[in-house]
């Protein structure tokens, strides 16, 4: 066999028919991208059922208890159906809609030296951490009121109802911690510092 024939056969072995002249071998396939993260299984979103429920507040003025309410508020609860535990709580309150059944008192509470609703019309509470407390829960979250944000632990009783769930509880805050009381209203001689919040809210799946 001539040297020319040997060279021709070698070139045919090195470049088989599956690799036509002028083409490069195919690049290896790129590894598949990991799947996107999905929401936790078993978590259900519940929201306030219609306009039901109450969100009220009680404060002491001249040694007498006074009560008012916030009729306009929204509540959203994330609920783990398997573990029977909350995963997230969001509450938004239209402070400017407060009612105490006394217009003059309402106007004072909404004024610049107290809640200042013209500048801060909304209060918000958000929690993503929850601990068991007997048959109930305690939410660890943040309350923003009058532009001030502070940590707040919120007791929660969550029960099954015909419409879904019911959320209820009571907590006390100090109004001066949130700047609710400027000028003469900083004094606690006539109006106490402590304000009790009471809440009972029906929730439905959303």
Coordinates of C-alpha atoms in Angstrom, one line a residue:
X1 CA 0.0 0.0 0.0
X2 CA 1.4 3.4 -1.0
X3 CA 2.1 6.1 1.6
X4 CA -0.7 8.2 -0.1
X5 CA -3.3 5.5 0.5
X6 CA -2.2 5.0 4.2
X7 CA -2.6 8.8 4.8
X8 CA -6.1 8.8 3.1
X9 CA -7.4 5.9 5.2
X10 CA -6.1 7.5 8.4
X11 CA -7.9 10.8 7.6
X12 CA -11.2 8.8 7.1
X13 CA -10.8 7.2 10.5
X14 CA -10.2 10.5 12.3
X15 CA -13.2 12.3 10.7
X16 CA -16.1 9.8 10.4
X17 CA -19.2 10.4 8.3
X18 CA -21.1 11.5 11.4
X19 CA -18.9 14.6 11.4
X20 CA -19.2 16.2 8.0
X21 CA -16.4 18.4 6.8
X22 CA -16.5 22.0 8.1
X23 CA -18.7 21.1 11.1
X24 CA -17.6 21.1 14.7
X25 CA -18.7 18.3 17.1
X26 CA -21.9 19.3 18.9
X27 CA -21.5 21.0 22.3
X28 CA -22.7 19.1 25.3
X29 CA -26.2 20.0 26.5
X30 CA -26.4 22.7 29.2
X31 CA -27.5 21.4 32.6
X32 CA -31.2 22.0 33.2
X33 CA -32.0 25.0 35.5
X34 CA -33.2 24.1 38.9
X35 CA -37.0 24.4 39.3
X36 CA -38.3 27.6 40.8
X37 CA -39.2 27.5 44.5
X38 CA -42.9 26.9 45.2
X39 CA -45.1 28.1 48.0
X40 CA -45.2 25.9 51.1
X41 CA -47.7 23.1 50.7
X42 CA -50.8 23.2 53.0
X43 CA -50.8 27.0 53.7
X44 CA -54.1 28.7 53.2
X45 CA -54.9 32.4 53.0
X46 CA -57.7 33.7 55.1
X47 CA -59.1 37.2 55.1
X48 CA -61.7 39.1 57.1
X49 CA -65.1 37.8 56.4
X50 CA -67.1 40.8 55.0
X51 CA -67.4 43.6 57.5
X52 CA -67.8 41.3 60.5
X53 CA -65.9 41.4 63.7
X54 CA -64.7 44.2 65.9
X55 CA -61.5 46.1 66.6
X56 CA -61.9 48.3 69.7
X57 CA -59.8 50.3 72.1
X58 CA -60.2 51.3 75.7
X59 CA -58.4 54.2 77.6
X60 CA -58.8 55.9 80.9
X61 CA -59.7 59.6 81.0
X62 CA -60.5 61.3 84.3
X63 CA -60.6 57.9 86.1
X64 CA -63.3 56.7 83.7
X65 CA -63.0 54.0 81.0
X66 CA -63.7 55.2 77.5
X67 CA -64.2 52.9 74.5
X68 CA -63.9 53.5 70.8
X69 CA -63.6 51.3 67.7
X70 CA -62.1 51.1 64.2
X71 CA -64.8 49.9 61.9
X72 CA -62.6 50.0 58.8
X73 CA -59.7 47.4 58.9
X74 CA -58.4 44.4 56.9
X75 CA -57.0 41.2 58.3
X76 CA -55.0 38.5 56.4
X77 CA -53.9 35.3 58.0
X78 CA -51.7 32.6 56.5
X79 CA -52.7 29.2 58.1
X80 CA -50.9 25.9 57.8
X81 CA -53.7 23.4 57.4
X82 CA -51.5 20.4 58.3
X83 CA -49.6 21.8 61.3
X84 CA -52.7 23.9 62.4
X85 CA -50.5 26.9 63.0
X86 CA -50.4 30.5 61.7
X87 CA -47.6 31.4 59.3
X88 CA -48.3 35.1 58.7
X89 CA -50.6 37.9 59.9
X90 CA -51.2 41.3 58.4
X91 CA -53.6 43.9 59.7
X92 CA -54.2 47.3 58.3
X93 CA -56.4 49.8 60.1
X94 CA -57.9 53.0 58.8
X95 CA -57.3 55.1 62.0
X96 CA -59.1 58.1 60.5
X97 CA -62.3 56.2 60.7
X98 CA -62.3 55.8 64.5
X99 CA -65.5 56.2 66.4
X100 CA -66.2 56.8 70.1
X101 CA -69.9 57.9 69.8
X102 CA -68.8 61.5 70.7
X103 CA -67.9 63.7 67.8
X104 CA -65.9 66.3 69.8
X105 CA -63.8 63.5 71.4
X106 CA -63.4 61.9 68.0
X107 CA -62.1 65.2 66.6
X108 CA -59.6 65.5 69.5
X109 CA -58.3 62.0 69.1
X110 CA -57.8 62.5 65.3
X111 CA -56.0 65.8 65.9
X112 CA -52.4 66.6 65.3
X113 CA -51.4 66.2 69.0
X114 CA -52.8 62.7 69.3
X115 CA -53.3 60.3 66.3
X116 CA -52.7 63.0 63.7
X117 CA -54.8 61.1 61.1
X118 CA -54.2 63.8 58.5
X119 CA -50.6 62.7 58.3
X120 CA -50.9 59.1 59.5
X121 CA -54.3 57.8 58.4
X122 CA -53.3 54.1 58.6
X123 CA -51.8 51.8 61.2
X124 CA -50.3 48.4 60.3
X125 CA -49.3 45.2 62.1
X126 CA -47.3 42.4 60.5
X127 CA -46.0 39.2 62.1
X128 CA -44.3 36.1 60.6
X129 CA -43.2 34.4 63.9
X130 CA -45.6 32.5 66.1
X131 CA -45.3 30.5 69.3
X132 CA -47.8 28.2 71.0
X133 CA -49.2 29.4 74.3
X134 CA -51.4 26.6 75.7
X135 CA -54.2 26.2 73.2
X136 CA -53.5 29.7 71.8
X137 CA -50.6 31.5 70.0
X138 CA -48.5 34.5 70.5
X139 CA -47.5 36.5 67.4
X140 CA -44.2 38.4 67.4
X141 CA -44.4 41.2 65.0
X142 CA -44.2 45.0 64.4
X143 CA -46.9 47.6 64.9
X144 CA -46.6 50.9 63.0
X145 CA -48.7 53.7 64.5
X146 CA -48.4 57.4 63.9
X147 CA -45.2 56.8 61.9
X148 CA -43.5 54.9 64.7
X149 CA -42.7 51.2 64.4
X150 CA -42.2 49.0 67.5
X151 CA -42.1 45.3 68.3
X152 CA -45.4 43.9 69.6
X153 CA -46.3 40.5 70.9
X154 CA -50.0 39.8 70.0
X155 CA -52.0 37.1 71.8
X156 CA -54.1 35.1 69.3
X157 CA -56.9 32.7 69.8
X158 CA -57.7 30.9 66.6
X159 CA -60.8 28.7 66.3
X160 CA -62.6 26.9 63.5
X161 CA -66.0 28.4 62.5
X162 CA -68.7 27.7 59.9
X163 CA -67.2 30.4 57.7
X164 CA -63.6 29.4 58.2
X165 CA -61.7 30.7 61.3
X166 CA -62.1 33.2 64.1
X167 CA -59.2 35.3 65.4
X168 CA -59.5 37.0 68.8
X169 CA -57.5 38.4 71.6
X170 CA -56.5 41.5 73.7
X171 CA -53.3 43.4 74.1
X172 CA -52.2 46.6 75.8
X173 CA -49.9 49.3 74.4
X174 CA -48.6 52.6 75.7
X175 CA -49.7 55.5 73.6
X176 CA -46.7 57.6 74.3
X177 CA -44.4 54.9 72.9
X178 CA -45.9 55.8 69.5
X179 CA -46.0 59.6 70.0
X180 CA -49.8 59.7 70.6
X181 CA -49.7 62.6 72.9
X182 CA -47.9 65.9 72.0
X183 CA -47.9 69.1 73.9
X184 CA -50.3 69.1 76.8
X185 CA -51.4 65.6 75.8
X186 CA -48.1 64.1 77.0
X187 CA -49.4 64.3 80.5
X188 CA -50.9 61.2 81.9
X189 CA -52.7 62.9 84.8
X190 CA -56.0 63.1 83.0
X191 CA -55.5 60.6 80.1
X192 CA -53.7 57.3 80.9
X193 CA -50.8 56.0 78.9
X194 CA -52.1 52.5 78.6
X195 CA -54.5 51.7 75.8
X196 CA -56.1 48.3 75.5
X197 CA -56.9 46.8 72.1
X198 CA -59.6 44.1 71.8
X199 CA -60.1 42.2 68.5
X200 CA -62.5 39.5 67.3
X201 CA -62.4 38.9 63.6
X202 CA -64.2 36.2 61.4
X203 CA -62.0 34.9 58.6
X204 CA -62.8 33.0 55.4
X205 CA -60.7 31.2 52.8
X206 CA -59.5 33.5 50.0

